Amino acid sequence: MSAEYQVNGNVAVITMKNPPVNGLGHATRSAIVEGMKQALNDDAIKAIIITGAGKAFSGGADIKEFNSPKAFAEPSLHTVINVIENSSKPVIAAIHTVCMGGGLELALGCNYRVATAGALIALPEVKLGILPGAGGTQRLPRILGLEMALNMIVSGTPVTSEKLAKTALFNEMIEGDLLQGALAFAAKVADVRPLPRVRDIKINYPNYEAFLQFSRNTVRAMSGPFPAPLKCVEAVAAAVTKKFDDGIKVERDLFLELVQTTESKALRHAFFGERAASKIPDVPEDTPLRAIKSVAVIGAGTMGGGIAMNFANAGIPVQILEMKQEALDKGLATIRKNYENTLKKGKLTQEKFDQRIALITGTMSYEEIGQADIVIEAVFEEMGVKEQVFKKLDQVMKPGAILASNTSTLDVDVIASFTKRPEDVIGTHFFSPANVMKLLEIVRGKKTAKDVLATTLALSKKIKKTGVVSGVCDGFIGNRMIEQYSRQAGFLLEEGCTPEQVDKAVEKLGFAMGPFRMGDLAGNDIGWSIRKRRYIDKPEITYSKTADLLCEMGRYGQKTGAGWYDYKPGDRKAYPSQLVNDMIIQHSADLGIERRKITDQEIAERLIFSLVNEGAYILEEGIATRASDIDMVYLTGYGFPLHRGGPMFYADTVGLPNVIMAMEKYAKGRHGDAWKVAPLLAKLAAEGKSFN
Ligand code: 3H9
C-alpha cells in the first residue's frame, strides 16, 4: 500500500507514502483510487484531503516506471485525476516541500489547494524530454493564465509556493501544521456547492494567437535538438483553442510521442545516471562522513585557483599554498579577477563577492594548512613532484584529514604509498576550468577508506559537481577513453581528413567541440608530453605523428596563437590553417598513404566507437561501477551531447551488434589493431543485451 487512509472527524485524509518523493507509481495510484472510493462510500465523510508523507507532496509520475507497462497500467494518472475531479465531495490537496509533475497535475484535479511556504512547484517534465501528460498543459494555463503557465511548462523551472500565493493556484497558504490547516480549510468548504473545477475555468487571453506564435518562434530557436519544448507550446495552445477534453487528447498524443524519443530516454538516463553515480555498491549509504569545514589547496595555478573557488562558492574557507610569494599573489589576483568578471556581469552580488574573496586566503607555510579537513594537491603532473608534496602533507596534516590529488593520469596508489596513511588518500580529478566544469572524477585507491570515499562524494555534491568514482588506471575513466578517440582522430588525418572535417563531423552530432578544436583549447603540448612517456613505457601503442609534428612547429593551440587552426589576437574563432593542412598531406605522402575521401559517418563512428570499446574494457575491469557512470563522465566533462545520453547509451541506441559490425570493418583498415572488440561488448551483443 503506497498511500494511507485515515479519518479525522468527518474528513478523510489520503497520505501518499512512496518514499523518497511519493512518485505516482502504480501502487500509489491504486491506493489513491481505493482511498477515494472508501471516502465516497462513507456517508460520514464530508471532505477529502490528499497529502504526501515525508519530504514531498509528490515528485510526480514514477520515472522508473516509464520503461515498463506499469507506467500506463490502470489506474493511470488520468484515471486517478478523473476520479478526484468527479468526486461528489470536495477534495483538497495539502501541498508541502515538493509538488512537481504528475504531483502538481493531481493537485490541479482537486477542487482546492492549500500549501505551506517554501514548497517547490513545477511541471519539470520538459527536462526529461517529455511534457506534462496528465492534464498539466490544460489545467495550469486555466488557473495561472497563459503566459505564466507556458513559462513554467516550457522551462520546467520550480517556483516557490509563496511566489504563487496570490494566484488562483492556492486557495490558502497555511502557517504552522499543514494537516491542521487543511482540516480547518476543509471545514470551511465542506458544504460549498457547486464544487469548483479547474477544467471549467475559461482562459481569457484576447490576442492569444500572436502570443503563441511568438512563443513558438522563441522556443524553436532555443530548444536545440530537443523536441519537447516546442511540443509543450503546442499542447498549451490546445488549451486555448480546443475544448478541455479535446485538449487533453492533444496533450496525451504529444506525451506518448515524446516519451518514445531517444532524446527523452537520454535525458531520463542522465537523470538517474547522475543519482546512481553517488552510490557505490560496497559503501553503505549510511557510512559516517568526516566533517569538512575547511579546505587547503596546494598550488595557485589555473587548476588550484579554480578548485579553490568551488569551495568558496559553497561557503567553505579555503587556504591556497604556494612556494613563492609571486606565484601566490598571481594566483590570488586571478581568482579575484574571475570573481570581478562575474560581479560585472551582474551574476554575483557585492555581498557574495566580498564573502567569497574573504573565504580564500594564501599561505606559503605547510604548517599553516595542517588543520584543514581536506587538502587537494594541484601541482605539476610529475610523480617526483607529487612525492615531495605528499611526503610533506603526511608530516603536517592532522590525523583524519583527507589527502587528495588532482592528478589526471598518475597512479593514485603510488601517490598514497608516499604517506603512512594511504587509507586517507584519494584522487579528485577536476576538469578545466575547475570552477565551471561539472565533472569531478573521484579516484578510489586500493587502500582508500570507505568513509573517505563517501565524504568526497558528499563533498562533490556540496560544491555542485557530478562526482563519478573511478578505479586506478592510466587516465582513469575519461582520459583513458579519450586517448583512443584522439588516436582515431590522428589516424583520420593521415588517411585523408583535415582537422576541420573531423571536428565538423562530430560537432554535427552535437559535440560541444571536435577533437582538434578541443586540443587547441586544452594545449596540444599536454598530449605531446603524455605520448613521449608512452613511446618509452608502451611502445606497442601506435599514434599518428601529425600531432607531434604540430607541436614541433610550436603550435600548442590557442595559448600560442596557433594550433591545428590559426587564431587571430583577441579572437577565439578557429580558422583552418593552410600550413597545417600542408603538413598533414606531406605526412601522408611520407608514409606512402594514398589519401582518400572519408565520410562523416566513418569519422563519427571511428571516434565514438573507439570511446565505447575502451568504455567496455573499463567496465569489465571494474574501473567504472556501471555504464551510466561512464556516460556521466562524458556528458559532464567531455562535451558529449546530452540528447545522445553518453557514449555507452549511444552504443545501446545504435545496437551493440551494429557497433561491432562497424568495428570489424575498421579493423581491416590501417591501425586495425586499435579495433580489438572488448570481451564485454562482444558478450553483451551476443546475448542481445545492452550496456545500460
Ligand atoms: C511526470 O510527472 C509525468 C506526468 O506529467 C505524466 C504521466 C502520465 N520518479 O533528486 P534527488 C528519486 S514525469 C521516481 O536526489 P532532491 C531519485 O531518483 C516526473 N523517482 O533529491 C532519487 O532516488 P535515489 C516529473 C524519483 O531532494 C530520490 O528520488 N517530475 C522521482 O535533491 C531523491 O532524488 C520530475 O521530473 C520521480 N519522479 O530532489 C521531478 N523524482 O535516492 C524529478 C525523484 O534512489 N525530480 N526521484 O537515487 C526532481 O527534480 C528531484 O528529485 C526532487 C527532489 C526535486 C523531487
PDB file of C-alpha atoms and ligand atoms in Angstrom, residues 20-21 23 55 59-64 66 71-72 77-78 98 100-103 105 120 124-125 128 130-134 252 255 271-272 275-276 279 285 461, ligand 1:
ATOM      1  CA  PRO A  20      11.668   9.086  -1.377  1.00  0.00           C
ATOM      2  CA  VAL A  21       9.371  11.582  -3.149  1.00  0.00           C
ATOM      3  CA  GLY A  23       6.352   9.114  -7.034  1.00  0.00           C
ATOM      4  CA  LYS A  55       9.894  15.032   2.201  1.00  0.00           C
ATOM      5  CA  GLY A  59       7.663  14.470  -7.182  1.00  0.00           C
ATOM      6  CA  GLY A  60       5.336  13.350  -9.974  1.00  0.00           C
ATOM      7  CA  ALA A  61       4.939  10.207 -12.027  1.00  0.00           C
ATOM      8  CA  ASP A  62       7.395   7.471 -11.083  1.00  0.00           C
ATOM      9  CA  ILE A  63      10.005   7.930 -13.790  1.00  0.00           C
ATOM     10  CA  LYS A  64      11.448   4.497 -13.074  1.00  0.00           C
ATOM     11  CA  PHE A  66       8.456   4.766 -17.751  1.00  0.00           C
ATOM     12  CA  ALA A  71       3.567   3.352 -16.347  1.00  0.00           C
ATOM     13  CA  PHE A  72       0.241   3.241 -18.157  1.00  0.00           C
ATOM     14  CA  LEU A  77      -2.712   9.015 -13.575  1.00  0.00           C
ATOM     15  CA  HIS A  78      -5.504  10.254 -15.824  1.00  0.00           C
ATOM     16  CA  VAL A  98       7.875  19.345  -3.437  1.00  0.00           C
ATOM     17  CA  MET A 100       6.049  18.539  -9.248  1.00  0.00           C
ATOM     18  CA  GLY A 101       4.970  16.997 -12.499  1.00  0.00           C
ATOM     19  CA  GLY A 102       2.184  14.486 -12.021  1.00  0.00           C
ATOM     20  CA  GLY A 103       2.026  15.609  -8.392  1.00  0.00           C
ATOM     21  CA  GLU A 105      -1.297  17.660 -12.088  1.00  0.00           C
ATOM     22  CA  LEU A 120       8.707  23.882  -4.897  1.00  0.00           C
ATOM     23  CA  PRO A 124       9.544  19.833 -14.898  1.00  0.00           C
ATOM     24  CA  GLU A 125       8.667  17.167 -17.487  1.00  0.00           C
ATOM     25  CA  LEU A 128      13.058  14.774 -19.060  1.00  0.00           C
ATOM     26  CA  ILE A 130       8.513  14.967 -22.287  1.00  0.00           C
ATOM     27  CA  LEU A 131       5.596  17.214 -21.431  1.00  0.00           C
ATOM     28  CA  PRO A 132       3.100  17.118 -18.580  1.00  0.00           C
ATOM     29  CA  GLY A 133       0.919  14.250 -19.681  1.00  0.00           C
ATOM     30  CA  ALA A 134      -1.810  14.171 -17.067  1.00  0.00           C
ATOM     31  CA  ARG A 252      -1.856  12.739 -24.486  1.00  0.00           C
ATOM     32  CA  PHE A 255       3.189  12.914 -24.488  1.00  0.00           C
ATOM     33  CA  PHE A 271      18.698  11.977 -14.515  1.00  0.00           C
ATOM     34  CA  PHE A 272      19.127   8.533 -12.988  1.00  0.00           C
ATOM     35  CA  ARG A 275      21.943   9.979  -8.915  1.00  0.00           C
ATOM     36  CA  ALA A 276      23.304   6.456  -9.394  1.00  0.00           C
ATOM     37  CA  LYS A 279      26.028   5.026  -4.957  1.00  0.00           C
ATOM     38  CA  GLU A 285      24.659   4.798   2.266  1.00  0.00           C
ATOM     39  CA  LYS A 461      27.520  17.332  -4.233  1.00  0.00           C
TER      40      LYS A 461
HETATM   41  C1  3H9 B   1       5.645  13.152 -14.797  1.00  0.00           C
HETATM   42  O1  3H9 B   1       5.184  13.503 -13.754  1.00  0.00           O
HETATM   43  C2  3H9 B   1       4.816  12.770 -15.993  1.00  0.00           C
HETATM   44  C3  3H9 B   1       3.396  13.207 -15.908  1.00  0.00           C
HETATM   45  O2  3H9 B   1       3.254  14.525 -16.351  1.00  0.00           O
HETATM   46  C4  3H9 B   1       2.510  12.388 -16.813  1.00  0.00           C
HETATM   47  C5  3H9 B   1       2.385  10.950 -16.517  1.00  0.00           C
HETATM   48  C6  3H9 B   1       1.387  10.241 -17.399  1.00  0.00           C
HETATM   49  N1  3H9 B   1      10.179   9.252 -10.002  1.00  0.00           N
HETATM   50  O3  3H9 B   1      16.933  14.449  -6.813  1.00  0.00           O
HETATM   51  P1  3H9 B   1      17.110  13.704  -5.540  1.00  0.00           P
HETATM   52  C7  3H9 B   1      14.128   9.815  -6.805  1.00  0.00           C
HETATM   53  S1  3H9 B   1       7.304  12.990 -15.027  1.00  0.00           S
HETATM   54  C8  3H9 B   1      10.971   8.322  -9.452  1.00  0.00           C
HETATM   55  O4  3H9 B   1      18.472  13.206  -5.210  1.00  0.00           O
HETATM   56  P2  3H9 B   1      16.360  16.057  -4.085  1.00  0.00           P
HETATM   57  C9  3H9 B   1      15.537   9.969  -7.304  1.00  0.00           C
HETATM   58  O5  3H9 B   1      15.818   9.066  -8.333  1.00  0.00           O
HETATM   59  C10 3H9 B   1       8.018  13.374 -13.473  1.00  0.00           C
HETATM   60  N2  3H9 B   1      11.991   8.629  -8.636  1.00  0.00           N
HETATM   61  O6  3H9 B   1      16.554  14.503  -4.285  1.00  0.00           O
HETATM   62  C11 3H9 B   1      16.308   9.699  -6.027  1.00  0.00           C
HETATM   63  O7  3H9 B   1      16.316   8.295  -5.851  1.00  0.00           O
HETATM   64  P3  3H9 B   1      17.539   7.564  -5.172  1.00  0.00           P
HETATM   65  C12 3H9 B   1       8.090  14.816 -13.232  1.00  0.00           C
HETATM   66  C13 3H9 B   1      12.214   9.914  -8.381  1.00  0.00           C
HETATM   67  O8  3H9 B   1      15.784  16.217  -2.741  1.00  0.00           O
HETATM   68  C14 3H9 B   1      15.451  10.301  -4.947  1.00  0.00           C
HETATM   69  O9  3H9 B   1      14.155  10.424  -5.532  1.00  0.00           O
HETATM   70  N3  3H9 B   1       8.848  15.061 -12.052  1.00  0.00           N
HETATM   71  C15 3H9 B   1      11.433  10.920  -8.924  1.00  0.00           C
HETATM   72  O10 3H9 B   1      17.613  16.771  -4.443  1.00  0.00           O
HETATM   73  C16 3H9 B   1      15.917  11.644  -4.473  1.00  0.00           C
HETATM   74  O11 3H9 B   1      16.095  12.488  -5.590  1.00  0.00           O
HETATM   75  C17 3H9 B   1      10.161  15.344 -12.091  1.00  0.00           C
HETATM   76  O12 3H9 B   1      10.743  15.466 -13.133  1.00  0.00           O
HETATM   77  C18 3H9 B   1      10.356  10.550  -9.770  1.00  0.00           C
HETATM   78  N4  3H9 B   1       9.531  11.460 -10.323  1.00  0.00           N
HETATM   79  O13 3H9 B   1      15.290  16.495  -5.202  1.00  0.00           O
HETATM   80  C19 3H9 B   1      10.816  15.519 -10.767  1.00  0.00           C
HETATM   81  N5  3H9 B   1      11.904  12.118  -8.504  1.00  0.00           N
HETATM   82  O14 3H9 B   1      17.632   8.098  -3.787  1.00  0.00           O
HETATM   83  C20 3H9 B   1      12.216  14.986 -10.813  1.00  0.00           C
HETATM   84  C21 3H9 B   1      12.938  11.839  -7.702  1.00  0.00           C
HETATM   85  O15 3H9 B   1      17.186   6.126  -5.311  1.00  0.00           O
HETATM   86  N6  3H9 B   1      12.806  15.002  -9.508  1.00  0.00           N
HETATM   87  N7  3H9 B   1      13.134  10.519  -7.628  1.00  0.00           N
HETATM   88  O16 3H9 B   1      18.714   7.971  -6.024  1.00  0.00           O
HETATM   89  C22 3H9 B   1      13.438  16.076  -9.008  1.00  0.00           C
HETATM   90  O17 3H9 B   1      13.502  17.121  -9.600  1.00  0.00           O
HETATM   91  C23 3H9 B   1      14.091  15.912  -7.672  1.00  0.00           C
HETATM   92  O18 3H9 B   1      14.352  14.546  -7.481  1.00  0.00           O
HETATM   93  C24 3H9 B   1      13.256  16.413  -6.472  1.00  0.00           C
HETATM   94  C25 3H9 B   1      13.977  16.018  -5.154  1.00  0.00           C
HETATM   95  C26 3H9 B   1      13.149  17.938  -6.556  1.00  0.00           C
HETATM   96  C27 3H9 B   1      11.892  15.797  -6.476  1.00  0.00           C
END
